[in-house]
XYZ file of C-alpha atoms in Angstrom:
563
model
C 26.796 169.307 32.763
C 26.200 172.964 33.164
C 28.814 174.599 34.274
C 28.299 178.109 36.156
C 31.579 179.969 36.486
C 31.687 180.773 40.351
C 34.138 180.815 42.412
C 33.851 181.978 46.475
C 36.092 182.005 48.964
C 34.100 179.169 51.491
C 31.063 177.282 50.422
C 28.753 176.203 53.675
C 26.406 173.172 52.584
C 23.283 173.631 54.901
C 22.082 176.422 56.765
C 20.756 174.842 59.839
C 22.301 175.638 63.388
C 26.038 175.071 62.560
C 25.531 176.322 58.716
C 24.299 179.292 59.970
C 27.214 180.414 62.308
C 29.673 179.322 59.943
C 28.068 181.437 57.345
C 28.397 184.653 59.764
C 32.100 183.570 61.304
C 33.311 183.156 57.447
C 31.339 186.456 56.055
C 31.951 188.567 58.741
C 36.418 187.799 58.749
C 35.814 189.026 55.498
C 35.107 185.738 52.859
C 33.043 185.904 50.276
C 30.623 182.690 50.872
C 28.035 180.586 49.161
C 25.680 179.218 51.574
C 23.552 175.980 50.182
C 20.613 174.697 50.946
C 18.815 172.140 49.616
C 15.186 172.597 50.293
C 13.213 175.782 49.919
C 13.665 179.259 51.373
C 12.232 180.228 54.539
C 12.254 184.492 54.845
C 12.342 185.505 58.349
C 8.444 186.389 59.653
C 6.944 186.564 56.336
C 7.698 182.616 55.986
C 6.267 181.810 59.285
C 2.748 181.318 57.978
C 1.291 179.552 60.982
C 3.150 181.478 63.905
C -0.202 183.131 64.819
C -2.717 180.568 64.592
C -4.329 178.334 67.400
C -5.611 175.069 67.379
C -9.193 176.147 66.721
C -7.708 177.496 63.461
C -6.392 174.353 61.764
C -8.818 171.842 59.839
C -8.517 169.297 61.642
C -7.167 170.578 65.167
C -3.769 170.199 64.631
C -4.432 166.481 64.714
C -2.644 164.057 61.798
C -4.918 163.497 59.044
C -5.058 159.640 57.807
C -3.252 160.831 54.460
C -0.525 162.557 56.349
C 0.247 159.467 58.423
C 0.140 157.561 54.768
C 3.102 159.774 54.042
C 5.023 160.476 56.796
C 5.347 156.813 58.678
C 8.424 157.651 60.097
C 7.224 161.076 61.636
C 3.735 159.771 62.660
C 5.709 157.603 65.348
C 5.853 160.571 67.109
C 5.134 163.976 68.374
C 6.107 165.516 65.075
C 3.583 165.151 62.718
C 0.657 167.304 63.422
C -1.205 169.759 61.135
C 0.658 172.810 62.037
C 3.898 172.161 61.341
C 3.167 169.965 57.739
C 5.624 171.025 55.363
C 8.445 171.697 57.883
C 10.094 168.416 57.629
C 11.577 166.670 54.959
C 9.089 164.638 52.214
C 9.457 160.770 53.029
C 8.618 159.993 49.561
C 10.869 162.212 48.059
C 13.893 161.098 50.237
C 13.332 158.194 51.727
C 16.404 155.860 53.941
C 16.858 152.412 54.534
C 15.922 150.886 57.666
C 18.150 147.920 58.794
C 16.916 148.385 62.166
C 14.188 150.958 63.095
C 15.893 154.448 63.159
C 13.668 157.691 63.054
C 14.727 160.522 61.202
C 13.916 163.554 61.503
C 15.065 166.313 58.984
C 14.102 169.438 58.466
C 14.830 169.953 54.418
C 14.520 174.198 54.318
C 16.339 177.369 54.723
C 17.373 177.156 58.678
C 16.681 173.511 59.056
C 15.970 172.527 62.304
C 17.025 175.652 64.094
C 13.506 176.509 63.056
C 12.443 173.344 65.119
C 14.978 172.846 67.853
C 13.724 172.221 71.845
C 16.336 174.964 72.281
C 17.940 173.106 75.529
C 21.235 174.567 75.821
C 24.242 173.343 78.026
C 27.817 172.656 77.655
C 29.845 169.284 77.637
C 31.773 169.171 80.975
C 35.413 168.742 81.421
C 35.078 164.645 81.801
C 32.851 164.178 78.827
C 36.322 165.307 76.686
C 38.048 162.798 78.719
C 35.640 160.014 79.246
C 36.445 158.258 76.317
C 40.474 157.701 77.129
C 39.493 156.919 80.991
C 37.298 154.314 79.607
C 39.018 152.653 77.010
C 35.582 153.672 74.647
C 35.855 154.549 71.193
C 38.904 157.326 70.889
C 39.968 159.899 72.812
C 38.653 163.663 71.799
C 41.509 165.298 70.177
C 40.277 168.936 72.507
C 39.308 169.166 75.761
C 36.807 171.864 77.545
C 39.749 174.476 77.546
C 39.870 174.276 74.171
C 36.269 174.969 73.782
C 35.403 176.928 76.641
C 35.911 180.695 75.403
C 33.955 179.458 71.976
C 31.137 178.202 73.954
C 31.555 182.114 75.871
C 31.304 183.093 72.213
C 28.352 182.373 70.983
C 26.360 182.354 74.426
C 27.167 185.819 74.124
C 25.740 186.301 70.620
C 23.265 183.604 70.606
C 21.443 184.827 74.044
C 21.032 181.916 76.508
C 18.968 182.402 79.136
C 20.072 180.598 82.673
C 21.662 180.407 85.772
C 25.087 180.183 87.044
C 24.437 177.308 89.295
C 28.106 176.691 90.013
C 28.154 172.881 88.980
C 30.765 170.997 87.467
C 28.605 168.887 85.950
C 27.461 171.122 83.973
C 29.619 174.244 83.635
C 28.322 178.061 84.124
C 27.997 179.931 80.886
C 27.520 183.585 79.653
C 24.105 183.614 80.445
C 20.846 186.063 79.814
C 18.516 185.992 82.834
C 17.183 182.812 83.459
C 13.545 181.744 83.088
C 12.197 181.290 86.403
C 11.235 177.729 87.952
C 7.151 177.777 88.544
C 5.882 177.455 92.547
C 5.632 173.850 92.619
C 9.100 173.400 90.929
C 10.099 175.473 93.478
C 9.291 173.058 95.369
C 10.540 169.860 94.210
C 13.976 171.558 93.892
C 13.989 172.449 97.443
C 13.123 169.059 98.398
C 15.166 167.012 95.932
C 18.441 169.240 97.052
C 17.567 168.178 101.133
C 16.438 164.543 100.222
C 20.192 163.914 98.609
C 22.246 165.919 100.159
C 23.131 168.218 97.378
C 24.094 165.851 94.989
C 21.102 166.147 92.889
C 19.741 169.346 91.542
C 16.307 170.789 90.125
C 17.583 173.918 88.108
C 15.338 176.115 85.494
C 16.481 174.926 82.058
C 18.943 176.565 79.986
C 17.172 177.729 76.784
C 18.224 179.916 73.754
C 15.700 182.446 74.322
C 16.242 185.919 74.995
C 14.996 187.088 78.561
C 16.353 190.383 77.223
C 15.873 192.314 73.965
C 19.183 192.800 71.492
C 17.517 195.587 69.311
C 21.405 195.605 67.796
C 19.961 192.254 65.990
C 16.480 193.287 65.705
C 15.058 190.749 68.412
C 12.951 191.213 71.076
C 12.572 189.411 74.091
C 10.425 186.180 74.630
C 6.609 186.913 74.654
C 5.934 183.460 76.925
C 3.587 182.541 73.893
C 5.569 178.787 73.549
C 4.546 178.838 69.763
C 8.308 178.099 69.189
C 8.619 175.614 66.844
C 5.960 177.517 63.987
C 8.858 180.188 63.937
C 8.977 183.159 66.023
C 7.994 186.198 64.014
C 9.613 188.446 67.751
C 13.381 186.718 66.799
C 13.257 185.692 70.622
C 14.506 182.071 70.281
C 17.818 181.443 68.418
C 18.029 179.895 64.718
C 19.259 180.593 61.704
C 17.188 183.247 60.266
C 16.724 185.442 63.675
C 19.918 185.691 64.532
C 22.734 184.077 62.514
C 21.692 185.101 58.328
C 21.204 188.546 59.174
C 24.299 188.875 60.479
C 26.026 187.397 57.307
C 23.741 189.298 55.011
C 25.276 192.292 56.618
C 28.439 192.030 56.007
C 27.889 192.091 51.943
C 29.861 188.678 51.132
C 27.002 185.990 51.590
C 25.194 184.647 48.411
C 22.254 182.188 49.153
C 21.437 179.436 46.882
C 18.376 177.101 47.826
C 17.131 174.123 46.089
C 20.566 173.213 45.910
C 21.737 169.622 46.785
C 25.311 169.254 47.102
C 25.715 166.048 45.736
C 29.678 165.403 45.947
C 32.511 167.231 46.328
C 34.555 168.047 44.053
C 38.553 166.806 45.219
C 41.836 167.006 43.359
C 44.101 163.824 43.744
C 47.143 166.101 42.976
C 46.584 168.561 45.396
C 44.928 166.648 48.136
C 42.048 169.341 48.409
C 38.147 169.929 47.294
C 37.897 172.645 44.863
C 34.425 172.752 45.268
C 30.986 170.962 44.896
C 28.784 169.423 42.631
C 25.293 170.650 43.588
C 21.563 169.206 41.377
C 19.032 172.074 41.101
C 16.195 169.969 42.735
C 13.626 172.094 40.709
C 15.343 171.920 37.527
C 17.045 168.868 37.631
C 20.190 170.559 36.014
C 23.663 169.747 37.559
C 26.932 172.854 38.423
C 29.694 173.113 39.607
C 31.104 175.950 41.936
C 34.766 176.206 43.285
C 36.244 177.934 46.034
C 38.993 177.700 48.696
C 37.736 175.700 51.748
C 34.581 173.922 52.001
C 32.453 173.712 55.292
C 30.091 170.829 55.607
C 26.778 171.540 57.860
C 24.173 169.676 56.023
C 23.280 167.805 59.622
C 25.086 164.709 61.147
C 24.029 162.064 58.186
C 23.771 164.262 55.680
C 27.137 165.652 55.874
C 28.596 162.376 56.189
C 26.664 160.919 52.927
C 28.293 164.139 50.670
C 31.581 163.283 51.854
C 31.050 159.046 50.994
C 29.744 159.891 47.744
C 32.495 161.984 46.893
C 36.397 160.818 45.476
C 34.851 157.494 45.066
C 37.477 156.576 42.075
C 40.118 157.314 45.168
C 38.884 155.371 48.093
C 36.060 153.048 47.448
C 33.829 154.396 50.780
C 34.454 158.048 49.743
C 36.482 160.732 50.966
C 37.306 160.548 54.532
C 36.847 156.836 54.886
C 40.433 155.901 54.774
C 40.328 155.445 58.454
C 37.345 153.073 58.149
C 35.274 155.253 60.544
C 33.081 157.265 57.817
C 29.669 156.446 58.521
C 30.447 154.147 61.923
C 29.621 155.247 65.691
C 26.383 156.854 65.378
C 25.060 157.983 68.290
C 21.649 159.682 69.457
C 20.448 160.538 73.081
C 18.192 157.841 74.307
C 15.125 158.676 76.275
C 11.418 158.062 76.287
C 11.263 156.918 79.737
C 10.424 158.958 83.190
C 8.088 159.233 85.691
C 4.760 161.850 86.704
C 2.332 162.377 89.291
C 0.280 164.753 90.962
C 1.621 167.721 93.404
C -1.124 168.977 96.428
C -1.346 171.833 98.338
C -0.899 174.287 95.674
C -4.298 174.518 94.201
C -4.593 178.794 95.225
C -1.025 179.215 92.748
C -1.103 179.657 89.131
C 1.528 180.328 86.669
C 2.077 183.432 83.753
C 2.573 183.208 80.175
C 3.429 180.340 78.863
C 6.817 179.275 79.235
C 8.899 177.974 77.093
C 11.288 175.896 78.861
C 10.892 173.741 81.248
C 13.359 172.655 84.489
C 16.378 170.500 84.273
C 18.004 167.976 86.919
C 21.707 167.562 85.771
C 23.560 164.467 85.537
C 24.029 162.742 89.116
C 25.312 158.705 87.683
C 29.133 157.673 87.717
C 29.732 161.154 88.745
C 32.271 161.900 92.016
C 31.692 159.053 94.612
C 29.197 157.547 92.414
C 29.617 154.189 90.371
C 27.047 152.474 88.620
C 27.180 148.634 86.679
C 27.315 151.030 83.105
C 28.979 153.894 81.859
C 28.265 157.707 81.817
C 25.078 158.917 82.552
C 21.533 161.052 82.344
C 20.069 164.264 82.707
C 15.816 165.054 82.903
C 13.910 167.410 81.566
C 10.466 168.074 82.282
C 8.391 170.747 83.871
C 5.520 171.499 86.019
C 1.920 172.728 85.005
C -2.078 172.788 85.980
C -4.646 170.850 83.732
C -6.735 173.426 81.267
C -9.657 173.013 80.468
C -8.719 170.216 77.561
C -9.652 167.827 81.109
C -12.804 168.073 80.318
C -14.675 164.551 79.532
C -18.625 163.368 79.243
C -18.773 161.943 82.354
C -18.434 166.120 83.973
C -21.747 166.887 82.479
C -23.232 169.485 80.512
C -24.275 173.141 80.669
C -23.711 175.075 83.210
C -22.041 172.800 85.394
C -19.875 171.561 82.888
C -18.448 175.221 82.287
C -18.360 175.899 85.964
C -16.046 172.931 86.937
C -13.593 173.952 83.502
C -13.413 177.729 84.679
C -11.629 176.642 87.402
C -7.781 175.017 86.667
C -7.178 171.475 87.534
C -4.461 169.930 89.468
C -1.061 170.278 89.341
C 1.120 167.687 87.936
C 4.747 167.018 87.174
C 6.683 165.082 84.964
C 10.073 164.453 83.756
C 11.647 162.489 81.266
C 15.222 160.953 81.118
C 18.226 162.055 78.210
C 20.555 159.138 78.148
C 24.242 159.358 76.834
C 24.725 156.685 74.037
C 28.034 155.407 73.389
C 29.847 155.493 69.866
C 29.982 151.903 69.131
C 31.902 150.957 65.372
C 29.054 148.451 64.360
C 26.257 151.545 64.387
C 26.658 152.659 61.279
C 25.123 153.967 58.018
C 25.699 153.466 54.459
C 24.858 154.137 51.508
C 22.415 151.421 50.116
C 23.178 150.302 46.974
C 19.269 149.359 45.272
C 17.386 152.387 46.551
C 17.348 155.600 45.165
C 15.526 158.989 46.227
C 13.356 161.174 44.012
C 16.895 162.648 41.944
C 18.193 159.088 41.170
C 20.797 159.526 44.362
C 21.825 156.813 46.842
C 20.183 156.542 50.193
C 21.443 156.163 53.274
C 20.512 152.639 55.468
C 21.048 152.810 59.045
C 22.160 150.004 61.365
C 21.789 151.290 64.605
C 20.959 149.313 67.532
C 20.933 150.244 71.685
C 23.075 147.856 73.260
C 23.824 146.462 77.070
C 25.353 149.789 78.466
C 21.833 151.907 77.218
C 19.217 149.348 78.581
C 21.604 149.165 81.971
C 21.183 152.868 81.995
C 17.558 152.916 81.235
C 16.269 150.863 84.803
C 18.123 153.595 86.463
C 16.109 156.634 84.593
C 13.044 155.000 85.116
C 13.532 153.879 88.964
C 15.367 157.177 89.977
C 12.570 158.760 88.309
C 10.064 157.672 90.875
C 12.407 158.131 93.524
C 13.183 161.754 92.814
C 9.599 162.635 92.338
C 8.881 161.025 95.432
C 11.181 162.886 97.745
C 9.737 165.993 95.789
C 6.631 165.225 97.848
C 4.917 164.480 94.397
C 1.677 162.026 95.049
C 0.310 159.115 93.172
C 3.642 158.876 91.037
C 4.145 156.906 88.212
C 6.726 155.595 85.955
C 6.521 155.344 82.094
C 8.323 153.697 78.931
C 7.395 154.170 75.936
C 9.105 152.779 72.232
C 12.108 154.481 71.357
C 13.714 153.346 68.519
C 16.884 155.206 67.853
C 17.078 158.819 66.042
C 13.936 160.036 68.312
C 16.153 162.663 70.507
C 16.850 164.308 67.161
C 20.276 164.440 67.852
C 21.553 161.860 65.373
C 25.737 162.400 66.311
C 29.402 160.681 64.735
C 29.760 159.098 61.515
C 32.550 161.423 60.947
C 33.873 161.632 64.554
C 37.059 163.794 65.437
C 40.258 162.294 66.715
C 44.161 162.684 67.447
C 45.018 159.837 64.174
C 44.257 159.704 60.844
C 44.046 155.755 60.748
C 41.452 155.957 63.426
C 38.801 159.259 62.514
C 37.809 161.277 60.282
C 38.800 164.554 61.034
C 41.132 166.811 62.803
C 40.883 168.391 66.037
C 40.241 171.716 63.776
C 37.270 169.890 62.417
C 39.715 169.370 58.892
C 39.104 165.801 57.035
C 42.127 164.354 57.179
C 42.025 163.455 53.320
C 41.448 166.914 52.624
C 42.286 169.731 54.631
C 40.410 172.600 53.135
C 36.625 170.378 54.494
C 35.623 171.461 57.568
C 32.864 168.873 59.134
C 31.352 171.000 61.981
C 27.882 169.773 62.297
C 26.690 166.450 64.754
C 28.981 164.252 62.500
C 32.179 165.280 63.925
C 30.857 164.307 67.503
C 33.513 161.617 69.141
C 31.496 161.046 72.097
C 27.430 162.435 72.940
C 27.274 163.563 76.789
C 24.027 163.773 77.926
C 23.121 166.861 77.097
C 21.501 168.558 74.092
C 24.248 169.041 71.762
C 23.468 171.912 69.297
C 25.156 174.580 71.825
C 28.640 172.142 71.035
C 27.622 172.701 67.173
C 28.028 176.674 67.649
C 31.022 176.644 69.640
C 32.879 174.365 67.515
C 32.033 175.920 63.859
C 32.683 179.192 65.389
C 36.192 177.914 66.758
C 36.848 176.042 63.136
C 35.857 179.086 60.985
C 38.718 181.233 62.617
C 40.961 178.586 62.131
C 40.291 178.253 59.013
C 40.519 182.068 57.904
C 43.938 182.196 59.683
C 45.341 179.226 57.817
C 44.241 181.005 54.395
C 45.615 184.003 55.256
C 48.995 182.062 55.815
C 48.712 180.083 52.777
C 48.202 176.873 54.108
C 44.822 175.485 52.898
């Protein structure tokens, strides 16, 4: 073993959504902090390569190539693998997983992770989604509720820069918001309709989106340019992530050293003390192995990821690795099921046109077992889904050629509208993963196998977003609707949550209400791991506020001596 002689105050393993804040909170109270990432470095602008290319640019038309679907099986089941954005997630071959039931992940194995990548829906849990668990007799009860969280989700609102309106639901509470992103004509529309066809009890609202709608030149971003080239990095810093808004900020401050190519493969715990004193990380270029210490350690290498450092670590002290003396490390995965909707065609607005390209769509809240409502299943679903007129991609053979072929494309088509439903999945002990102990990745480590299954409650829930689908769309005045469902195996919302849930009892989670693993107190687990129950409702805003709220806890309790 080489053995490099550095010590730092924090370590952060990942530098994704949650790695990144914790990075800033811990540099900026005044830690000095290694950051670790195990795939490649990604500089802000210059590493966006393709963020100014079209379609017409790209070999193949931003269309999978036979070879890349060879590959990449797992991302060529869906929208994800496509010429533009090859190289952005994580080599199959390389690090492959164990499928004991179809589950499709996604990972994004580079500097920022998937805040490079993210949809960029933002919205806070409500008060009953802390509570929902204990009501129900599900899982265990959150050891916070929304007080707890509220003035961290104010927090980083206010530094991230979400863009919404205060709509003044409970459902899903107000936040510190930019100016929102306006609904188009025909949403408009629809959301006019919808709130007289139910009374006010369901809502069309413009989504909430971490994209500035104003520019914060004190963080060298500029607002949104409505180009909707998100997702091949953002060269204006409009949209949140790591590298636009988060690394600068803790490569301010002096006390951030960045290490990439660096898996973290254990951490490093004293049985005397009851603590990590650091990790173990493998140079994935060089293949050589060190060690670096330092006073608290915050895992943020992504829900699974996370949760596989902390069972291959202390494995001569509990056989399922530290943090599994409850017997929950690695159990009650959850994602956000969805894949399932309705669309059709809206009249009467063929003289209206839209500007720019947005990038958000609109949202309709949760409405299910909420108030007066009570359905045969538990908890609930949101849609998203937007609005727009056909391009001139409609074009087919059978519109001819020539001149009249270019005529009938100058003109836009008609406009349609579609949404798509977010289902909450519940934590349920026999989803797990594990580490599988005959397969091994490209560095000779363990791989993870995932059991993961939807059960009674999800499939309940899914007739309701497919029917309600129709019927909101419907009483939009939308024509010709029609509902869809398409595979979903679980792992396709990309928001892969538990496995190292939070809780009020040692014998029954993983960690803390501070986010502290029980087993040892100086590792912080902020990422989707620590999630005790999903909502239904993108999660990463929950990521922010709860690093952010566990990073001054954790400064205070070294400056006090305790960790």
């Amino acid at each position: 073993m080489i053995t490099a002689q550095n010590h730092y105050d924090a370590i952060v393993v990942g530098s994704g959504i949650s790695g990144g804040w914790a990075a800033k909170e811990l540099t900026e109270q005044g830690l000095k902090v290694l950051l670790l990432e195990r795939g490649r470095n990604i500089e802000h602008i210059k590493g966006y390569t393709n963020a100014m290319k079209e379609t017409w640019d790209l070999p193949h038309r931003n269309l999978p190539t036979q070879k890349m679907k060879e590959d990449f099986p797992v991302l060529s089941r869906d929208y994800p693998l496509n010429e533009i954005t090859q190289g952005m997630w994580a080599n199959e071959q390389e690090s492959p997983y164990v499928e004991k039931k179809r589950f499709d992940w996604y990972r994004g194995y580079h500097m920022g992770g998937r805040s490079l990548l993210w949809g960029r829906q933002s919205y806070r849990l409500n008060e009953l989604d802390f509570e929902a668990n204990l009501r129900e007799g599900v899982a265990v009860d959150w050891p916070i509720r929304y007080s707890d969280l509220a003035p961290w989700y104010d927090y980083v609102e206010r530094f991230a820069g979400i863009s919404g309106n205060r709509d003044g639901l409970d459902v899903l509470p107000d936040g510190q918001f930019l100016p929102a992103m306006d609904l188009n004509i025909v949403e408009k529309s629809a959301a006019a309709q919808i709130q007289k066809a139910f009374g006010g009890k369901r809502h069309m609202i413009c989504g909430r989106t971490a994209h500035l709608t104003e520019a914060r030149p004190e963080q060298n971003r500029v607002n949104c340019q409505y180009r909707d080239k998100c997702w091949l990095g953002c060269p204006f810093g409009a949209y949140f992530s790591t590298q636009s808004a988060t690394l600068p900020a803790a490569m301010k401050t002096g006390n951030l050293t960045v290490r990439p190519f660096s898996i973290v493969t254990q951490l490093l715990y004293d049985k005397d003390k009851k603590r990590a004193r650091g990790v173990e990380v493998l140079d994935s270029e060089t293949n050589q192995t060190y060690e670096f210490t330092s006073k608290i350690v915050f895992l943020n290498a992504s829900a699974f990821n996370s949760t596989w450092i902390l069972m291959n670590s202390a494995k001569d002290v509990w056989e399922g690795g530290l943090g599994s003396s409850s017997g929950e490390l690695g159990h009650n995965v959850m994602d956000h099921h969805l894949k399932i909707g309705a669309g059709g065609v809206m009249e009467g607005f063929e003289d209206k046109y839209t500007f720019g390209r947005r990038p958000s769509g609109f949202y309709i809240p949760r409405y299910r077992n909420w108030q007066d409502d009570k359905r045969d299943y538990l908890r609930g679903f949101g849609y998203q889904g937007r609005a727009s007129r056909d391009s001139w991609q409609r074009g087919v053979a059978e519109l001819g050629v020539g001149a009249d072929l270019k005529a009938a494309l100058i003109e836009p088509g008609a406009w349609s509208i579609g949404m798509m439903g977010f289902g909450e999945f519940l934590p349920y002990h026999e989803n797990r993963i594990f580490l599988d102990p005959t397969v091994k990745d490209k560095w000779g480590l363990p791989v993870l196998a995932m059991d993961v299954e939807m059960k009674q409650n999800e499939l309940l829930m899914r007739r309701d977003m497919k029917q309600d689908a129709v019927e909101i769309l419907e009483a939009a005045g939308v024509k010709n609707v029609q509902a869809y469902e398409s595979p979903y195996g679980p792992g396709m919302g990309i928001h892969e949550m538990g496995t190292a849930r939070m809780g009020r009892d040692p014998k029954t989670s993983v960690l803390n209400a501070h986010n502290q693993v029980w087993d040892a107190l100086n590792v912080f687990v902020t990422d989707g791991a620590c999630m005790t129950s999903g909502s239904c409702v993108n999660p990463s805003l929950t990521y922010m506020a709860l690093t952010a709220r566990a990073a001054k806890f954790a400064v205070d309790a070294l400056k006090k001596g305790e960790l």
